[in-house]
Amino acid sequence: MNAMPILCVRNACRHYRSGETVVRALDGVSFDIHPGEVVGILGPSGSGKSTLLLIAGLLEPPTTGEIYIRDRLVSQPDADLDGLRDFRRTNIGFIFQKANLIPFLSAVENVALALEIDDVPARAARDYASQLLGNVDLAHRVDNLPARLSGGEQQRVAVARALANDPALILADEPTAALDSARGRQVISLFRQIADTRQAGVAVVTHDPRVQDLFDRTIELRDGRIVAENATRPGESAAADTNRNKT
Ligand SMILES: Nc1ncnc2c1ncn2[C@@H]1O[C@H](COP(=O)(O)OP(=O)(O)OP(=O)(O)O)[C@@H](O)[C@H]1O
Ligand SMILES: [Mg+2]
């Protein structure tokens, strides 16, 4: 496995002040994701999973700690993350806990938009967007507005959209929550395939026990800290351990 991690999180803390008290949503988390790895992030509600993903995706700055993406320090405490917008757009595909589709654009337009922002001509963007939707079994729904899609279909459009720019790092927050067992496995298998063929790194927050065998390893959070790390695909994650304690 490639030595340089795609994502490197070091001692990340995220504290939210609420009145007199401070919520330690993340409390000193360190982990890496290497090229070709699909990592599951587990833990009870409120344990910090979404916060971890937002910080790794440069959508929120850590209160303290560092985030490196491909060895570039991309996060300073209180940094202006707007300045990283282009970097984020070209390197990270983010799937939110809710699909967040643009309601007045059809499925294919939602996906194509991600490409057009990157200067792909409209026709080519639409063709490629249709192909991506085909990969999540939505070829028959490309012209539907989000309101005319089921929750699971919307979630799959969001997956296709996140993959449009061929990101090196894919961060997905409960992408299978609205899906039946077969579709859920299909989405994680798609991540698996992208990790294998393009050496992307993938982190997936999930409560779904039906997809956990598709992860290389899992990280379990509790109260903003990592309480367990497990290899789920024996023999494939040894290299991931070598960098874990790098500071
Ligand atoms: N913007 C915020 N302001 C204040 N507290 C917050 C904020 N965002 C999250 N928290 C708190 O931080 C903790 C972790 O929240 P987070 O959303 O990361 O949990 P989670 O593991 O994703 O939970 P779930 O499984 O329910 O989605 C929770 O106690 C939450 O209430
Ligand atoms: Mg969450």
PDB file of C-alpha atoms and ligand atoms in Angstrom:
ATOM      1  CA  MET A   1       0.000   0.000   0.000  1.00  0.00           C
ATOM      2  CA  ASN A   2       1.132   3.515  -0.805  1.00  0.00           C
ATOM      3  CA  ALA A   3       3.012   5.094   2.121  1.00  0.00           C
ATOM      4  CA  MET A   4       1.567   8.611   1.926  1.00  0.00           C
ATOM      5  CA  PRO A   5      -1.896   8.787   3.458  1.00  0.00           C
ATOM      6  CA  ILE A   6      -4.603  10.633   1.572  1.00  0.00           C
ATOM      7  CA  LEU A   7      -6.044  11.892   4.837  1.00  0.00           C
ATOM      8  CA  CYS A   8      -4.165  12.403   8.058  1.00  0.00           C
ATOM      9  CA  VAL A   9      -6.031  13.671  11.133  1.00  0.00           C
ATOM     10  CA  ARG A  10      -3.864  14.589  14.118  1.00  0.00           C
ATOM     11  CA  ASN A  11      -5.210  15.252  17.597  1.00  0.00           C
ATOM     12  CA  ALA A  12      -8.323  16.897  16.226  1.00  0.00           C
ATOM     13  CA  CYS A  13     -10.622  18.539  18.754  1.00  0.00           C
ATOM     14  CA  ARG A  14     -13.854  20.332  18.059  1.00  0.00           C
ATOM     15  CA  HIS A  15     -15.471  22.042  20.989  1.00  0.00           C
ATOM     16  CA  TYR A  16     -18.799  23.817  20.791  1.00  0.00           C
ATOM     17  CA  ARG A  17     -19.705  26.335  23.442  1.00  0.00           C
ATOM     18  CA  SER A  18     -23.318  26.187  24.479  1.00  0.00           C
ATOM     19  CA  GLY A  19     -24.067  28.703  27.223  1.00  0.00           C
ATOM     20  CA  GLU A  20     -21.815  27.981  30.191  1.00  0.00           C
ATOM     21  CA  THR A  21     -20.870  24.480  29.055  1.00  0.00           C
ATOM     22  CA  VAL A  22     -18.517  23.262  26.350  1.00  0.00           C
ATOM     23  CA  VAL A  23     -19.522  20.261  24.241  1.00  0.00           C
ATOM     24  CA  ARG A  24     -16.463  18.241  23.261  1.00  0.00           C
ATOM     25  CA  ALA A  25     -17.855  16.894  19.996  1.00  0.00           C
ATOM     26  CA  LEU A  26     -14.339  15.684  19.110  1.00  0.00           C
ATOM     27  CA  ASP A  27     -11.749  15.267  21.791  1.00  0.00           C
ATOM     28  CA  GLY A  28      -8.325  14.376  20.383  1.00  0.00           C
ATOM     29  CA  VAL A  29      -8.852  12.124  17.381  1.00  0.00           C
ATOM     30  CA  SER A  30      -5.978  10.858  15.204  1.00  0.00           C
ATOM     31  CA  PHE A  31      -6.239   8.510  12.255  1.00  0.00           C
ATOM     32  CA  ASP A  32      -5.134   8.069   8.634  1.00  0.00           C
ATOM     33  CA  ILE A  33      -6.793   6.926   5.465  1.00  0.00           C
ATOM     34  CA  HIS A  34      -4.491   5.456   2.837  1.00  0.00           C
ATOM     35  CA  PRO A  35      -5.035   5.191  -0.912  1.00  0.00           C
ATOM     36  CA  GLY A  36      -7.319   2.269  -1.665  1.00  0.00           C
ATOM     37  CA  GLU A  37      -8.774   2.078   1.836  1.00  0.00           C
ATOM     38  CA  VAL A  38     -12.451   2.075   2.767  1.00  0.00           C
ATOM     39  CA  VAL A  39     -12.851   2.871   6.467  1.00  0.00           C
ATOM     40  CA  GLY A  40     -16.080   2.592   8.425  1.00  0.00           C
ATOM     41  CA  ILE A  41     -16.746   5.123  11.196  1.00  0.00           C
ATOM     42  CA  LEU A  42     -19.025   3.731  13.883  1.00  0.00           C
ATOM     43  CA  GLY A  43     -20.391   4.945  17.193  1.00  0.00           C
ATOM     44  CA  PRO A  44     -23.616   5.897  18.957  1.00  0.00           C
ATOM     45  CA  SER A  45     -25.646   8.995  18.153  1.00  0.00           C
ATOM     46  CA  GLY A  46     -23.835  12.124  19.347  1.00  0.00           C
ATOM     47  CA  SER A  47     -20.407  10.437  19.483  1.00  0.00           C
ATOM     48  CA  GLY A  48     -18.860  12.872  16.973  1.00  0.00           C
ATOM     49  CA  LYS A  49     -19.037  10.993  13.671  1.00  0.00           C
ATOM     50  CA  SER A  50     -20.523  13.810  11.583  1.00  0.00           C
ATOM     51  CA  THR A  51     -18.247  16.330  13.268  1.00  0.00           C
ATOM     52  CA  LEU A  52     -15.220  14.221  12.354  1.00  0.00           C
ATOM     53  CA  LEU A  53     -16.337  14.027   8.735  1.00  0.00           C
ATOM     54  CA  LEU A  54     -17.017  17.788   8.529  1.00  0.00           C
ATOM     55  CA  ILE A  55     -13.535  18.497   9.850  1.00  0.00           C
ATOM     56  CA  ALA A  56     -11.870  15.974   7.535  1.00  0.00           C
ATOM     57  CA  GLY A  57     -13.838  17.472   4.632  1.00  0.00           C
ATOM     58  CA  LEU A  58     -12.654  21.011   5.449  1.00  0.00           C
ATOM     59  CA  LEU A  59     -16.203  22.133   6.079  1.00  0.00           C
ATOM     60  CA  GLU A  60     -15.456  23.037   9.696  1.00  0.00           C
ATOM     61  CA  PRO A  61     -12.104  23.948  11.247  1.00  0.00           C
ATOM     62  CA  PRO A  62     -10.909  21.908  14.212  1.00  0.00           C
ATOM     63  CA  THR A  63     -10.698  23.873  17.464  1.00  0.00           C
ATOM     64  CA  THR A  64      -7.199  22.402  17.808  1.00  0.00           C
ATOM     65  CA  GLY A  65      -5.277  19.787  15.855  1.00  0.00           C
ATOM     66  CA  GLU A  66      -4.239  19.318  12.239  1.00  0.00           C
ATOM     67  CA  ILE A  67      -5.665  17.882   9.041  1.00  0.00           C
ATOM     68  CA  TYR A  68      -3.336  16.892   6.209  1.00  0.00           C
ATOM     69  CA  ILE A  69      -4.597  15.894   2.787  1.00  0.00           C
ATOM     70  CA  ARG A  70      -1.885  14.242   0.711  1.00  0.00           C
ATOM     71  CA  ASP A  71       0.747  15.649   3.063  1.00  0.00           C
ATOM     72  CA  ARG A  72      -0.493  19.215   2.665  1.00  0.00           C
ATOM     73  CA  LEU A  73      -1.501  20.905   5.904  1.00  0.00           C
ATOM     74  CA  VAL A  74      -4.987  22.081   5.035  1.00  0.00           C
ATOM     75  CA  SER A  75      -6.378  22.975   8.391  1.00  0.00           C
ATOM     76  CA  GLN A  76      -5.169  25.416  10.974  1.00  0.00           C
ATOM     77  CA  PRO A  77      -7.344  26.134  13.983  1.00  0.00           C
ATOM     78  CA  ASP A  78      -9.691  28.989  13.085  1.00  0.00           C
ATOM     79  CA  ALA A  79      -8.447  29.003   9.467  1.00  0.00           C
ATOM     80  CA  ASP A  80     -10.548  30.643   6.803  1.00  0.00           C
ATOM     81  CA  LEU A  81     -11.828  27.501   5.115  1.00  0.00           C
ATOM     82  CA  ASP A  82     -13.387  29.489   2.281  1.00  0.00           C
ATOM     83  CA  GLY A  83      -9.883  29.902   0.939  1.00  0.00           C
ATOM     84  CA  LEU A  84      -9.717  26.143   0.558  1.00  0.00           C
ATOM     85  CA  ARG A  85     -12.858  25.911  -1.519  1.00  0.00           C
ATOM     86  CA  ASP A  86     -11.120  24.995  -4.782  1.00  0.00           C
ATOM     87  CA  PHE A  87      -8.903  22.493  -3.056  1.00  0.00           C
ATOM     88  CA  ARG A  88     -11.933  20.913  -1.418  1.00  0.00           C
ATOM     89  CA  ARG A  89     -13.895  20.824  -4.663  1.00  0.00           C
ATOM     90  CA  THR A  90     -11.187  19.062  -6.639  1.00  0.00           C
ATOM     91  CA  ASN A  91     -10.012  16.652  -3.941  1.00  0.00           C
ATOM     92  CA  ILE A  92     -12.987  15.747  -1.777  1.00  0.00           C
ATOM     93  CA  GLY A  93     -16.349  14.188  -2.544  1.00  0.00           C
ATOM     94  CA  PHE A  94     -18.747  14.735   0.361  1.00  0.00           C
ATOM     95  CA  ILE A  95     -22.052  12.945   0.904  1.00  0.00           C
ATOM     96  CA  PHE A  96     -24.065  14.595   3.670  1.00  0.00           C
ATOM     97  CA  GLN A  97     -26.310  12.873   6.177  1.00  0.00           C
ATOM     98  CA  LYS A  98     -29.178  14.429   4.226  1.00  0.00           C
ATOM     99  CA  ALA A  99     -28.917  14.337   0.434  1.00  0.00           C
ATOM    100  CA  ASN A 100     -28.980  18.156  -0.010  1.00  0.00           C
ATOM    101  CA  LEU A 101     -29.959  18.080  -3.663  1.00  0.00           C
ATOM    102  CA  ILE A 102     -30.878  21.314  -5.420  1.00  0.00           C
ATOM    103  CA  PRO A 103     -34.671  21.052  -5.568  1.00  0.00           C
ATOM    104  CA  PHE A 104     -35.244  22.816  -8.891  1.00  0.00           C
ATOM    105  CA  LEU A 105     -32.673  20.763 -10.836  1.00  0.00           C
ATOM    106  CA  SER A 106     -33.332  17.243 -12.143  1.00  0.00           C
ATOM    107  CA  ALA A 107     -31.236  14.286 -10.980  1.00  0.00           C
ATOM    108  CA  VAL A 108     -28.889  14.507 -13.967  1.00  0.00           C
ATOM    109  CA  GLU A 109     -28.618  18.301 -13.643  1.00  0.00           C
ATOM    110  CA  ASN A 110     -27.693  17.968  -9.960  1.00  0.00           C
ATOM    111  CA  VAL A 111     -24.817  15.648 -10.892  1.00  0.00           C
ATOM    112  CA  ALA A 112     -23.784  17.569 -14.009  1.00  0.00           C
ATOM    113  CA  LEU A 113     -23.558  20.808 -12.030  1.00  0.00           C
ATOM    114  CA  ALA A 114     -20.597  19.435 -10.097  1.00  0.00           C
ATOM    115  CA  LEU A 115     -18.816  18.937 -13.439  1.00  0.00           C
ATOM    116  CA  GLU A 116     -19.848  22.234 -15.015  1.00  0.00           C
ATOM    117  CA  ILE A 117     -18.436  24.148 -12.047  1.00  0.00           C
ATOM    118  CA  ASP A 118     -15.181  22.479 -13.052  1.00  0.00           C
ATOM    119  CA  ASP A 119     -15.504  23.786 -16.647  1.00  0.00           C
ATOM    120  CA  VAL A 120     -16.637  20.533 -18.242  1.00  0.00           C
ATOM    121  CA  PRO A 121     -18.798  21.468 -21.282  1.00  0.00           C
ATOM    122  CA  ALA A 122     -22.535  21.057 -20.621  1.00  0.00           C
ATOM    123  CA  ARG A 123     -23.102  18.190 -23.068  1.00  0.00           C
ATOM    124  CA  ALA A 124     -20.154  16.145 -21.807  1.00  0.00           C
ATOM    125  CA  ALA A 125     -21.139  16.879 -18.214  1.00  0.00           C
ATOM    126  CA  ARG A 126     -24.650  15.614 -18.826  1.00  0.00           C
ATOM    127  CA  ASP A 127     -23.421  12.454 -20.541  1.00  0.00           C
ATOM    128  CA  TYR A 128     -20.999  11.654 -17.767  1.00  0.00           C
ATOM    129  CA  ALA A 129     -23.611  12.526 -15.119  1.00  0.00           C
ATOM    130  CA  SER A 130     -26.034  10.071 -16.767  1.00  0.00           C
ATOM    131  CA  GLN A 131     -23.352   7.408 -16.681  1.00  0.00           C
ATOM    132  CA  LEU A 132     -22.695   8.041 -12.974  1.00  0.00           C
ATOM    133  CA  LEU A 133     -26.422   7.790 -12.266  1.00  0.00           C
ATOM    134  CA  GLY A 134     -26.458   4.522 -14.203  1.00  0.00           C
ATOM    135  CA  ASN A 135     -23.794   3.201 -11.822  1.00  0.00           C
ATOM    136  CA  VAL A 136     -26.233   3.663  -8.940  1.00  0.00           C
ATOM    137  CA  ASP A 137     -29.147   2.183 -10.943  1.00  0.00           C
ATOM    138  CA  LEU A 138     -30.870   5.478 -11.642  1.00  0.00           C
ATOM    139  CA  ALA A 139     -30.661   5.546 -15.437  1.00  0.00           C
ATOM    140  CA  HIS A 140     -34.476   5.618 -15.528  1.00  0.00           C
ATOM    141  CA  ARG A 141     -34.712   8.616 -13.170  1.00  0.00           C
ATOM    142  CA  VAL A 142     -32.241  11.093 -14.664  1.00  0.00           C
ATOM    143  CA  ASP A 143     -34.905  13.690 -15.501  1.00  0.00           C
ATOM    144  CA  ASN A 144     -36.762  13.561 -12.186  1.00  0.00           C
ATOM    145  CA  LEU A 145     -36.668  16.480  -9.779  1.00  0.00           C
ATOM    146  CA  PRO A 146     -35.614  15.502  -6.235  1.00  0.00           C
ATOM    147  CA  ALA A 147     -39.220  15.835  -5.017  1.00  0.00           C
ATOM    148  CA  ARG A 148     -40.114  13.088  -7.483  1.00  0.00           C
ATOM    149  CA  LEU A 149     -37.474  10.733  -6.117  1.00  0.00           C
ATOM    150  CA  SER A 150     -37.682   8.493  -3.075  1.00  0.00           C
ATOM    151  CA  GLY A 151     -35.367   9.221  -0.126  1.00  0.00           C
ATOM    152  CA  GLY A 152     -33.084   6.368  -1.163  1.00  0.00           C
ATOM    153  CA  GLU A 153     -33.012   7.564  -4.766  1.00  0.00           C
ATOM    154  CA  GLN A 154     -32.082  11.075  -3.613  1.00  0.00           C
ATOM    155  CA  GLN A 155     -29.304   9.598  -1.536  1.00  0.00           C
ATOM    156  CA  ARG A 156     -27.986   7.730  -4.592  1.00  0.00           C
ATOM    157  CA  VAL A 157     -28.036  10.946  -6.666  1.00  0.00           C
ATOM    158  CA  ALA A 158     -25.949  12.533  -3.895  1.00  0.00           C
ATOM    159  CA  VAL A 159     -23.495   9.614  -4.173  1.00  0.00           C
ATOM    160  CA  ALA A 160     -23.227  10.078  -7.955  1.00  0.00           C
ATOM    161  CA  ARG A 161     -22.714  13.822  -7.485  1.00  0.00           C
ATOM    162  CA  ALA A 162     -19.943  13.304  -4.940  1.00  0.00           C
ATOM    163  CA  LEU A 163     -18.103  11.027  -7.374  1.00  0.00           C
ATOM    164  CA  ALA A 164     -18.398  13.363 -10.373  1.00  0.00           C
ATOM    165  CA  ASN A 165     -15.042  15.093  -9.931  1.00  0.00           C
ATOM    166  CA  ASP A 166     -13.158  11.853  -9.346  1.00  0.00           C
ATOM    167  CA  PRO A 167     -12.112  12.889  -5.817  1.00  0.00           C
ATOM    168  CA  ALA A 168      -9.105  11.364  -4.076  1.00  0.00           C
ATOM    169  CA  LEU A 169     -10.993  11.431  -0.779  1.00  0.00           C
ATOM    170  CA  ILE A 170     -14.631  10.402  -0.427  1.00  0.00           C
ATOM    171  CA  LEU A 171     -16.420  11.200   2.846  1.00  0.00           C
ATOM    172  CA  ALA A 172     -19.917   9.809   3.265  1.00  0.00           C
ATOM    173  CA  ASP A 173     -22.233  10.380   6.244  1.00  0.00           C
ATOM    174  CA  GLU A 174     -24.702   7.499   6.523  1.00  0.00           C
ATOM    175  CA  PRO A 175     -25.076   7.059   2.756  1.00  0.00           C
ATOM    176  CA  THR A 176     -26.990   3.799   3.175  1.00  0.00           C
ATOM    177  CA  ALA A 177     -29.419   4.940   5.891  1.00  0.00           C
ATOM    178  CA  ALA A 178     -32.305   5.376   3.440  1.00  0.00           C
ATOM    179  CA  LEU A 179     -31.468   2.301   1.368  1.00  0.00           C
ATOM    180  CA  ASP A 180     -32.573  -1.310   1.500  1.00  0.00           C
ATOM    181  CA  SER A 181     -29.975  -3.963   2.123  1.00  0.00           C
ATOM    182  CA  ALA A 182     -29.113  -4.655  -1.533  1.00  0.00           C
ATOM    183  CA  ARG A 183     -28.857  -0.961  -2.486  1.00  0.00           C
ATOM    184  CA  GLY A 184     -26.832  -0.206   0.615  1.00  0.00           C
ATOM    185  CA  ARG A 185     -24.297  -2.848  -0.297  1.00  0.00           C
ATOM    186  CA  GLN A 186     -24.281  -1.590  -3.861  1.00  0.00           C
ATOM    187  CA  VAL A 187     -23.295   1.924  -2.750  1.00  0.00           C
ATOM    188  CA  ILE A 188     -20.496   0.709  -0.466  1.00  0.00           C
ATOM    189  CA  SER A 189     -19.365  -1.720  -3.178  1.00  0.00           C
ATOM    190  CA  LEU A 190     -19.155   1.223  -5.569  1.00  0.00           C
ATOM    191  CA  PHE A 191     -16.881   3.013  -3.065  1.00  0.00           C
ATOM    192  CA  ARG A 192     -14.908  -0.217  -2.719  1.00  0.00           C
ATOM    193  CA  GLN A 193     -14.466  -0.394  -6.487  1.00  0.00           C
ATOM    194  CA  ILE A 194     -13.377   3.267  -6.730  1.00  0.00           C
ATOM    195  CA  ALA A 195     -10.904   2.735  -3.898  1.00  0.00           C
ATOM    196  CA  ASP A 196      -9.513  -0.377  -5.612  1.00  0.00           C
ATOM    197  CA  THR A 197      -9.287   0.987  -9.153  1.00  0.00           C
ATOM    198  CA  ARG A 198      -8.420   4.674  -8.560  1.00  0.00           C
ATOM    199  CA  GLN A 199      -6.725   4.408  -5.171  1.00  0.00           C
ATOM    200  CA  ALA A 200      -9.142   6.835  -3.606  1.00  0.00           C
ATOM    201  CA  GLY A 201      -9.532   6.864   0.172  1.00  0.00           C
ATOM    202  CA  VAL A 202     -13.033   6.507   1.574  1.00  0.00           C
ATOM    203  CA  ALA A 203     -14.538   7.125   5.023  1.00  0.00           C
ATOM    204  CA  VAL A 204     -18.119   6.050   5.609  1.00  0.00           C
ATOM    205  CA  VAL A 205     -20.172   6.814   8.714  1.00  0.00           C
ATOM    206  CA  THR A 206     -22.692   4.053   9.211  1.00  0.00           C
ATOM    207  CA  HIS A 207     -24.848   2.243  11.737  1.00  0.00           C
ATOM    208  CA  ASP A 208     -25.584  -0.407   9.148  1.00  0.00           C
ATOM    209  CA  PRO A 209     -24.267  -3.854  10.154  1.00  0.00           C
ATOM    210  CA  ARG A 210     -25.152  -5.194   6.707  1.00  0.00           C
ATOM    211  CA  VAL A 211     -22.289  -3.385   4.968  1.00  0.00           C
ATOM    212  CA  GLN A 212     -19.522  -3.715   7.529  1.00  0.00           C
ATOM    213  CA  ASP A 213     -17.775  -6.627   5.842  1.00  0.00           C
ATOM    214  CA  LEU A 214     -17.027  -4.279   2.910  1.00  0.00           C
ATOM    215  CA  PHE A 215     -14.735  -2.067   5.016  1.00  0.00           C
ATOM    216  CA  ASP A 216     -10.989  -2.583   5.324  1.00  0.00           C
ATOM    217  CA  ARG A 217     -11.248  -1.470   8.916  1.00  0.00           C
ATOM    218  CA  THR A 218     -13.538   0.351  11.268  1.00  0.00           C
ATOM    219  CA  ILE A 219     -13.000   3.151  13.762  1.00  0.00           C
ATOM    220  CA  GLU A 220     -15.399   3.416  16.671  1.00  0.00           C
ATOM    221  CA  LEU A 221     -16.086   6.750  18.365  1.00  0.00           C
ATOM    222  CA  ARG A 222     -17.545   7.399  21.776  1.00  0.00           C
ATOM    223  CA  ASP A 223     -17.816  10.846  23.368  1.00  0.00           C
ATOM    224  CA  GLY A 224     -15.562  12.344  20.702  1.00  0.00           C
ATOM    225  CA  ARG A 225     -12.748   9.825  21.111  1.00  0.00           C
ATOM    226  CA  ILE A 226     -11.669   6.716  19.234  1.00  0.00           C
ATOM    227  CA  VAL A 227     -12.385   3.769  21.521  1.00  0.00           C
ATOM    228  CA  ALA A 228     -11.716   0.894  19.115  1.00  0.00           C
ATOM    229  CA  GLU A 229     -10.126   0.183  15.752  1.00  0.00           C
ATOM    230  CA  ASN A 230     -10.657  -3.108  13.999  1.00  0.00           C
ATOM    231  CA  ALA A 231      -9.446  -4.647  10.778  1.00  0.00           C
ATOM    232  CA  THR A 232     -12.413  -6.235   9.058  1.00  0.00           C
ATOM    233  CA  ARG A 233     -10.672  -7.470   5.921  1.00  0.00           C
ATOM    234  CA  PRO A 234      -7.730  -9.470   7.274  1.00  0.00           C
ATOM    235  CA  GLY A 235      -4.408  -9.001   5.536  1.00  0.00           C
ATOM    236  CA  GLU A 236      -5.240  -5.768   3.773  1.00  0.00           C
ATOM    237  CA  SER A 237      -4.873  -3.134   6.449  1.00  0.00           C
ATOM    238  CA  ALA A 238      -1.477  -3.844   7.985  1.00  0.00           C
ATOM    239  CA  ALA A 239       0.105  -0.881   6.188  1.00  0.00           C
ATOM    240  CA  ALA A 240      -2.549   1.375   7.646  1.00  0.00           C
ATOM    241  CA  ASP A 241      -1.234   0.666  11.120  1.00  0.00           C
ATOM    242  CA  THR A 242       2.291   1.870  10.429  1.00  0.00           C
ATOM    243  CA  ASN A 243       1.434   5.545  10.296  1.00  0.00           C
ATOM    244  CA  ARG A 244      -1.212   5.630  12.940  1.00  0.00           C
ATOM    245  CA  ASN A 245       0.932   6.975  15.730  1.00  0.00           C
ATOM    246  CA  LYS A 246       2.852   9.444  13.616  1.00  0.00           C
ATOM    247  CA  THR A 247       2.620  12.854  15.268  1.00  0.00           C
TER     248      THR A 247
HETATM  249  N1  LIG B   1     -23.005  23.122  15.782  1.00  0.00           N
HETATM  250  C1  LIG B   1     -23.059  22.531  16.981  1.00  0.00           C
HETATM  251  N2  LIG B   1     -23.207  23.234  18.120  1.00  0.00           N
HETATM  252  C2  LIG B   1     -23.248  22.655  19.334  1.00  0.00           C
HETATM  253  N3  LIG B   1     -23.117  21.328  19.522  1.00  0.00           N
HETATM  254  C3  LIG B   1     -22.960  20.555  18.428  1.00  0.00           C
HETATM  255  C4  LIG B   1     -22.923  21.100  17.112  1.00  0.00           C
HETATM  256  N4  LIG B   1     -22.755  20.084  16.222  1.00  0.00           N
HETATM  257  C5  LIG B   1     -22.708  18.968  16.961  1.00  0.00           C
HETATM  258  N5  LIG B   1     -22.815  19.234  18.276  1.00  0.00           N
HETATM  259  C6  LIG B   1     -22.772  18.262  19.376  1.00  0.00           C
HETATM  260  O1  LIG B   1     -21.581  17.495  19.245  1.00  0.00           O
HETATM  261  C7  LIG B   1     -21.838  16.125  19.527  1.00  0.00           C
HETATM  262  C8  LIG B   1     -21.446  15.263  18.336  1.00  0.00           C
HETATM  263  O2  LIG B   1     -22.346  15.534  17.269  1.00  0.00           O
HETATM  264  P1  LIG B   1     -22.274  14.761  15.880  1.00  0.00           P
HETATM  265  O3  LIG B   1     -23.270  15.378  14.979  1.00  0.00           O
HETATM  266  O4  LIG B   1     -20.875  14.730  15.412  1.00  0.00           O
HETATM  267  O5  LIG B   1     -22.725  13.283  16.309  1.00  0.00           O
HETATM  268  P2  LIG B   1     -22.955  11.979  15.415  1.00  0.00           P
HETATM  269  O6  LIG B   1     -22.060  10.914  15.959  1.00  0.00           O
HETATM  270  O7  LIG B   1     -22.849  12.313  13.985  1.00  0.00           O
HETATM  271  O8  LIG B   1     -24.474  11.593  15.804  1.00  0.00           O
HETATM  272  P3  LIG B   1     -25.650  10.943  14.864  1.00  0.00           P
HETATM  273  O9  LIG B   1     -25.347   9.473  14.780  1.00  0.00           O
HETATM  274  O10 LIG B   1     -26.888  11.216  15.661  1.00  0.00           O
HETATM  275  O11 LIG B   1     -25.646  11.624  13.532  1.00  0.00           O
HETATM  276  C9  LIG B   1     -23.311  16.030  19.906  1.00  0.00           C
HETATM  277  O12 LIG B   1     -23.387  16.060  21.305  1.00  0.00           O
HETATM  278  C10 LIG B   1     -23.917  17.268  19.299  1.00  0.00           C
HETATM  279  O13 LIG B   1     -25.029  17.705  20.039  1.00  0.00           O
HETATM  280 MG    MG B   2     -24.236  12.368  12.407  1.00  0.00          MG
END
